[in-house]
PDB file of C-alpha atoms in Angstrom:
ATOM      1  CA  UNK A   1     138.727  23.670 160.871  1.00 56.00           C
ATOM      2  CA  UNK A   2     139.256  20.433 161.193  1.00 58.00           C
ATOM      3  CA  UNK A   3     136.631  19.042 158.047  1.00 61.00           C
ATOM      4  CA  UNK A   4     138.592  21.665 156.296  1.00 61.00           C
ATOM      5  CA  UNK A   5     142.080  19.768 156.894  1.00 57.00           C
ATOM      6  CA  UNK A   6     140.747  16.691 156.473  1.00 60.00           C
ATOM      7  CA  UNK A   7     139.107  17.729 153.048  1.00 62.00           C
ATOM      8  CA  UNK A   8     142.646  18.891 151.931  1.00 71.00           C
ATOM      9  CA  UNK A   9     144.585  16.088 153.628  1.00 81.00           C
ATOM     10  CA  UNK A  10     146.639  17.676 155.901  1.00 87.00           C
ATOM     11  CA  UNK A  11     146.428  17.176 159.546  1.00 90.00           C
ATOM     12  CA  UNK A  12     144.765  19.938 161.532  1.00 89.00           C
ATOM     13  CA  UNK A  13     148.177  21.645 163.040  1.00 92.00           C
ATOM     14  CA  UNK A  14     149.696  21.624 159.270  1.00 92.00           C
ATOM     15  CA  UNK A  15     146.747  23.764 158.221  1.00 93.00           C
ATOM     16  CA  UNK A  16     147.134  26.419 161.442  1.00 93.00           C
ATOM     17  CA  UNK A  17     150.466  26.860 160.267  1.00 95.00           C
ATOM     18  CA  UNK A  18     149.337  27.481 156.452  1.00 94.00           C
ATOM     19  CA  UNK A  19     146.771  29.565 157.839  1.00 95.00           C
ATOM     20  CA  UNK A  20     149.562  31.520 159.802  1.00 95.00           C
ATOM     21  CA  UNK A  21     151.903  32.029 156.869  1.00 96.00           C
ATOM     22  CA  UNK A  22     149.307  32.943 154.625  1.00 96.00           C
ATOM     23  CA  UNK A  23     148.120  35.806 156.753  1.00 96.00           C
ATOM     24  CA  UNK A  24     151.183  37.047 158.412  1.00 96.00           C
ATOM     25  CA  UNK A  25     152.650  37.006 154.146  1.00 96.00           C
ATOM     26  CA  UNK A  26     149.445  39.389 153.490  1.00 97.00           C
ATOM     27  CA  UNK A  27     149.610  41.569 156.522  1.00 96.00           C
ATOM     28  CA  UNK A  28     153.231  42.029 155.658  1.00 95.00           C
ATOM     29  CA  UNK A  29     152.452  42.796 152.181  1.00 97.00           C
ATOM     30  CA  UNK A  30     149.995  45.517 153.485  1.00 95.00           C
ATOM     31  CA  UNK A  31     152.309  46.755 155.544  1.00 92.00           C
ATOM     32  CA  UNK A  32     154.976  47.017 152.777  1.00 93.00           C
ATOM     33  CA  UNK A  33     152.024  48.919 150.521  1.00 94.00           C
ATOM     34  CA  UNK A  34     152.078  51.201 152.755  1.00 92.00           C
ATOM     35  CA  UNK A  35     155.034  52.476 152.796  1.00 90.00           C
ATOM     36  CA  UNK A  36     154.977  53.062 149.159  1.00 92.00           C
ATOM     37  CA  UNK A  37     152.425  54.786 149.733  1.00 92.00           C
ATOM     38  CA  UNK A  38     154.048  56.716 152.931  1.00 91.00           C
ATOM     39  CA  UNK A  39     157.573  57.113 150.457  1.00 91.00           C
ATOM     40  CA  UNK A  40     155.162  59.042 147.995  1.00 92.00           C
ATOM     41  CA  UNK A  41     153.134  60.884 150.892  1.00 94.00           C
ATOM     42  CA  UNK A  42     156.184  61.826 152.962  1.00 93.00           C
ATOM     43  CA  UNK A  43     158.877  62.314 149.995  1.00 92.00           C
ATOM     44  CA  UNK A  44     161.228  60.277 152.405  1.00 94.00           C
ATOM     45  CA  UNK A  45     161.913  56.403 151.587  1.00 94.00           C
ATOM     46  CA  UNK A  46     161.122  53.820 154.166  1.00 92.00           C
ATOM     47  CA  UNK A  47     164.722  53.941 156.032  1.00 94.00           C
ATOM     48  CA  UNK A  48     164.517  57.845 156.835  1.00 96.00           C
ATOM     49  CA  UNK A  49     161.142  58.105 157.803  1.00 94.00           C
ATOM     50  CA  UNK A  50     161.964  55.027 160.310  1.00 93.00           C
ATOM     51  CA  UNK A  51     165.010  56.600 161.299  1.00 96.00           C
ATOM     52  CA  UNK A  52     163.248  59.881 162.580  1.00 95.00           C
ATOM     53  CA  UNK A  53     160.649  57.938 164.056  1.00 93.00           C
ATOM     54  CA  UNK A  54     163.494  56.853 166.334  1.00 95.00           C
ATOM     55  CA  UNK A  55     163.988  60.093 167.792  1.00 95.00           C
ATOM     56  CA  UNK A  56     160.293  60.085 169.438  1.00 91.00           C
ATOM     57  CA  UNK A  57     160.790  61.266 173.122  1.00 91.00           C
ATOM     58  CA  UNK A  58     164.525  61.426 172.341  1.00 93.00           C
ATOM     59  CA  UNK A  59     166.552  65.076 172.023  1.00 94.00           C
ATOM     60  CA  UNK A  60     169.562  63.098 170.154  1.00 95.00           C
ATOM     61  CA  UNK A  61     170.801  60.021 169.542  1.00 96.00           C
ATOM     62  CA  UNK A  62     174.405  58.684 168.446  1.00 94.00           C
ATOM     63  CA  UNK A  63     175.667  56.612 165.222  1.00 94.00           C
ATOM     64  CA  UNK A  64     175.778  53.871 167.386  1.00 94.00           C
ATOM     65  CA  UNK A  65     172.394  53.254 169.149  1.00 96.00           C
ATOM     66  CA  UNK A  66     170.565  54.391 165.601  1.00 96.00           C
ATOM     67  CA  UNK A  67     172.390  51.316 164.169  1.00 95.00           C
ATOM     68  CA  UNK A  68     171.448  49.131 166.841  1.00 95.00           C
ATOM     69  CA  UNK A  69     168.033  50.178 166.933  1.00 95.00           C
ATOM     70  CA  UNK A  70     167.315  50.225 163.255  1.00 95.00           C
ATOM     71  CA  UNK A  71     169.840  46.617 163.211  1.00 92.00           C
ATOM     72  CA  UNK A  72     171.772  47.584 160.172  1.00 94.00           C
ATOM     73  CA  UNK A  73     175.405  48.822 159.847  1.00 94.00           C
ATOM     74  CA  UNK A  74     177.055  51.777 160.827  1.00 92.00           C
ATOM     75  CA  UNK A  75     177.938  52.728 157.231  1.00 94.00           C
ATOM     76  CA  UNK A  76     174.418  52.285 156.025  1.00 96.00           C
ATOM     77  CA  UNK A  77     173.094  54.397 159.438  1.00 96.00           C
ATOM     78  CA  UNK A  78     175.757  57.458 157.965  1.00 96.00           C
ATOM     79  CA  UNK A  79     174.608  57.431 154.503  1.00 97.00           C
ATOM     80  CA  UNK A  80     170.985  57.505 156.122  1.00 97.00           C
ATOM     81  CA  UNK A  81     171.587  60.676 158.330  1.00 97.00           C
ATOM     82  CA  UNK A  82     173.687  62.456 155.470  1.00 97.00           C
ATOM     83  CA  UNK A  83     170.584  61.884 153.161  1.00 97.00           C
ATOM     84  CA  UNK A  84     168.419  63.076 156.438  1.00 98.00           C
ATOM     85  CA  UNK A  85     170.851  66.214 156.646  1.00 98.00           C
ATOM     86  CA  UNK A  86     171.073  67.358 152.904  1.00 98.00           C
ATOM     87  CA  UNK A  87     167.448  67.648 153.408  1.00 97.00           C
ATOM     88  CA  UNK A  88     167.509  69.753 156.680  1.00 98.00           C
ATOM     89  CA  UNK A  89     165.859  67.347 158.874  1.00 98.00           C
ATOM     90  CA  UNK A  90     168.939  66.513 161.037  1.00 98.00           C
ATOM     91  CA  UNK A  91     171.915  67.618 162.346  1.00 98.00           C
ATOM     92  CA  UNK A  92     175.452  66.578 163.654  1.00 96.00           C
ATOM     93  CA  UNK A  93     176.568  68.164 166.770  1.00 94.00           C
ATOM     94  CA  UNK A  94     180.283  66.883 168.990  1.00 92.00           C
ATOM     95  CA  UNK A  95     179.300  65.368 172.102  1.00 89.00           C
ATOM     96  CA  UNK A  96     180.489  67.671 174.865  1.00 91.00           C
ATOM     97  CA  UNK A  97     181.356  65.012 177.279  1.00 89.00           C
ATOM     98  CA  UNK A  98     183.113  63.162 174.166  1.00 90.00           C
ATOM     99  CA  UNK A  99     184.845  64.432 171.390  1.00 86.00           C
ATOM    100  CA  UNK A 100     184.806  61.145 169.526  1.00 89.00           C
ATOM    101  CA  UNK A 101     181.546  60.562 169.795  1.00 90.00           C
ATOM    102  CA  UNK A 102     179.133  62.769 167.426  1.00 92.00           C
ATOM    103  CA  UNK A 103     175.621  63.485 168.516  1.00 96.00           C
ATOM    104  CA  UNK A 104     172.538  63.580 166.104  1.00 97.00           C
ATOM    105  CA  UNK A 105     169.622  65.411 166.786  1.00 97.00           C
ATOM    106  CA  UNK A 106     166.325  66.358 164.980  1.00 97.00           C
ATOM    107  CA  UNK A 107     166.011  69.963 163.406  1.00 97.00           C
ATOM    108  CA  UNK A 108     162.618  72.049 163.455  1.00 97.00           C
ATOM    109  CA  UNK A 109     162.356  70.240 160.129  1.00 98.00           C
ATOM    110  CA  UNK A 110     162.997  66.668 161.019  1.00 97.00           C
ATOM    111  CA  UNK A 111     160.821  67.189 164.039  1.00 96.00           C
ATOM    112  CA  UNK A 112     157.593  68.638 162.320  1.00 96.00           C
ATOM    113  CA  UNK A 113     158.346  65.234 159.706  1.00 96.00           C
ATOM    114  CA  UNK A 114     158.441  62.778 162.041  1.00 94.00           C
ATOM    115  CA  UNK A 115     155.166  64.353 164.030  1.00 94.00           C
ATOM    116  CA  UNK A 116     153.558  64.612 160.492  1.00 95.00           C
ATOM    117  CA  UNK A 117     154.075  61.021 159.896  1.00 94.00           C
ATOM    118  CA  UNK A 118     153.043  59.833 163.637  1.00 92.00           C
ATOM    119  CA  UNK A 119     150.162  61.566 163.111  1.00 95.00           C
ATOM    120  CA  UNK A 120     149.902  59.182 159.843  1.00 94.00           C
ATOM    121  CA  UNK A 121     150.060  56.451 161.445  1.00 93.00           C
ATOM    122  CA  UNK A 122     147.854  57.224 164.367  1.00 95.00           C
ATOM    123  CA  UNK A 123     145.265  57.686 161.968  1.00 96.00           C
ATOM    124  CA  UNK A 124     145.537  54.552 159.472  1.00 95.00           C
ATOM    125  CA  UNK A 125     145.694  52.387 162.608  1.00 96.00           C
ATOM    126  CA  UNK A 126     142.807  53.933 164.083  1.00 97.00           C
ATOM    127  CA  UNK A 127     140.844  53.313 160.315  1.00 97.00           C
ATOM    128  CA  UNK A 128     141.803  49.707 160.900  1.00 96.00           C
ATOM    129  CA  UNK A 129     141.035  49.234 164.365  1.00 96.00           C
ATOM    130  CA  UNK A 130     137.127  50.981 163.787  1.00 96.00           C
ATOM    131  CA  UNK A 131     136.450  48.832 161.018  1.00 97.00           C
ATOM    132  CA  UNK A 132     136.972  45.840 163.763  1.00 96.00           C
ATOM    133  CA  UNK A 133     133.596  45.419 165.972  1.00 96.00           C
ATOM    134  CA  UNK A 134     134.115  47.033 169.428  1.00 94.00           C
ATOM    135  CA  UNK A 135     133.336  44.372 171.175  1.00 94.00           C
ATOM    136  CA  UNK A 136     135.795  42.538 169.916  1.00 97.00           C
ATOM    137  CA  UNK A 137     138.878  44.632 169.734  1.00 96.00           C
ATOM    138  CA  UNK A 138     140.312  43.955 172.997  1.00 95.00           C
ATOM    139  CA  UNK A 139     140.148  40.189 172.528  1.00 96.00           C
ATOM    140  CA  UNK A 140     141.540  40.658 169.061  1.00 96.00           C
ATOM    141  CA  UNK A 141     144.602  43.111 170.814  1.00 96.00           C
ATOM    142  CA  UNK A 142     145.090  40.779 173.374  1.00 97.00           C
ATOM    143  CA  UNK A 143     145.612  37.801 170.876  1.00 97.00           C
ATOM    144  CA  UNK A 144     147.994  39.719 168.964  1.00 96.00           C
ATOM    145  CA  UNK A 145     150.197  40.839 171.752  1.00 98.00           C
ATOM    146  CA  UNK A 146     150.511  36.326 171.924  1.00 97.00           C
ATOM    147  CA  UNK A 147     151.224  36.271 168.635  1.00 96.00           C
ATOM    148  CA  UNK A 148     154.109  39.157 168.956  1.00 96.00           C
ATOM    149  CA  UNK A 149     155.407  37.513 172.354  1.00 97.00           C
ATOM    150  CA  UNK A 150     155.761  33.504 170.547  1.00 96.00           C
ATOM    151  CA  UNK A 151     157.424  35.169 167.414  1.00 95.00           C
ATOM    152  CA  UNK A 152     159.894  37.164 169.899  1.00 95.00           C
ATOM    153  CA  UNK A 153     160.877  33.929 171.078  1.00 96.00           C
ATOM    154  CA  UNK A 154     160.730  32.320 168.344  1.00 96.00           C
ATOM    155  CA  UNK A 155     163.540  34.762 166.868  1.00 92.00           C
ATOM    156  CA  UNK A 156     165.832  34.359 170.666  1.00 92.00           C
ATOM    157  CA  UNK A 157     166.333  31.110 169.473  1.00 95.00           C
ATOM    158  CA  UNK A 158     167.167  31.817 166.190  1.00 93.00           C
ATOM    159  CA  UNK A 159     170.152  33.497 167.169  1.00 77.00           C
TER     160      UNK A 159
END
């Protein structure tokens, strides 16, 4: 690594962090490829299908806390679950310990979706995780949970 940043006359830290961009830009752009491809699988854009995913392990969830988790607006949240709703896959219920507060929960629908698409996603991760050798998967797993853990504080001070 270092012959190569000399050859290119940078110092070896300037080309780690090229070499970072570079690949964290193409794994993104996989990523995004995906979900075109998940938008055409799923008939659900990118926003819904995350939003249902959001109700694994949960029986409902409020305006509020799907906002926060999905770190939009409220407004944008609403327009999300009324798309969600017009196609059956949600529903509104009144909170019976709050009347102001309005509760959203998964339909048979929604539910079977957002198990469909887990399932999805279960498998493409597994096609990319076999295609790395075994014995080095847990090295490789372990050096990304790093990489996730410096970027999360990398962001807390961005804030």
């Amino acid at each position: 690594m270092n012959e190569i940043a000399e050859i290119r006359g940078v110092t070896p830290d300037q080309y780690q962090v090229a070499k970072l961009q570079a690949l964290i830009t193409e794994m993104v752009r996989c990523c995004e490829d995906r979900r075109i491809y998940e938008h055409d699988r799923f008939g659900l854009p990118w926003a819904e299908a995350r939003c249902l995913a959001l109700f694994l392990g949960e029986r409902y969830l409020t305006v509020k806390t799907l906002a926060e988790k999905m770190d939009v607006a409220k407004s944008r949240i609403t327009k999300i679950i009324d798309h969600l709703e017009e196609k059956g896959m949600v529903k509104r219920l009144p909170d019976p310990g709050d009347a102001r507060v309005t509760l959203i929960g998964l339909t048979q629908k929604g539910s079977e979706k957002m198990n469909e698409i887990g399932e999805f996603h279960r498998e493409i991760h597994g096609r990319v995780l076999y295609r790395i050798n075994p014995d080095e998967r847990h090295e490789m797993l372990s050096q990304l949970e790093k990489l996730r853990n410096a970027m999360e504080s990398v962001k807390a001070t961005l804030r």
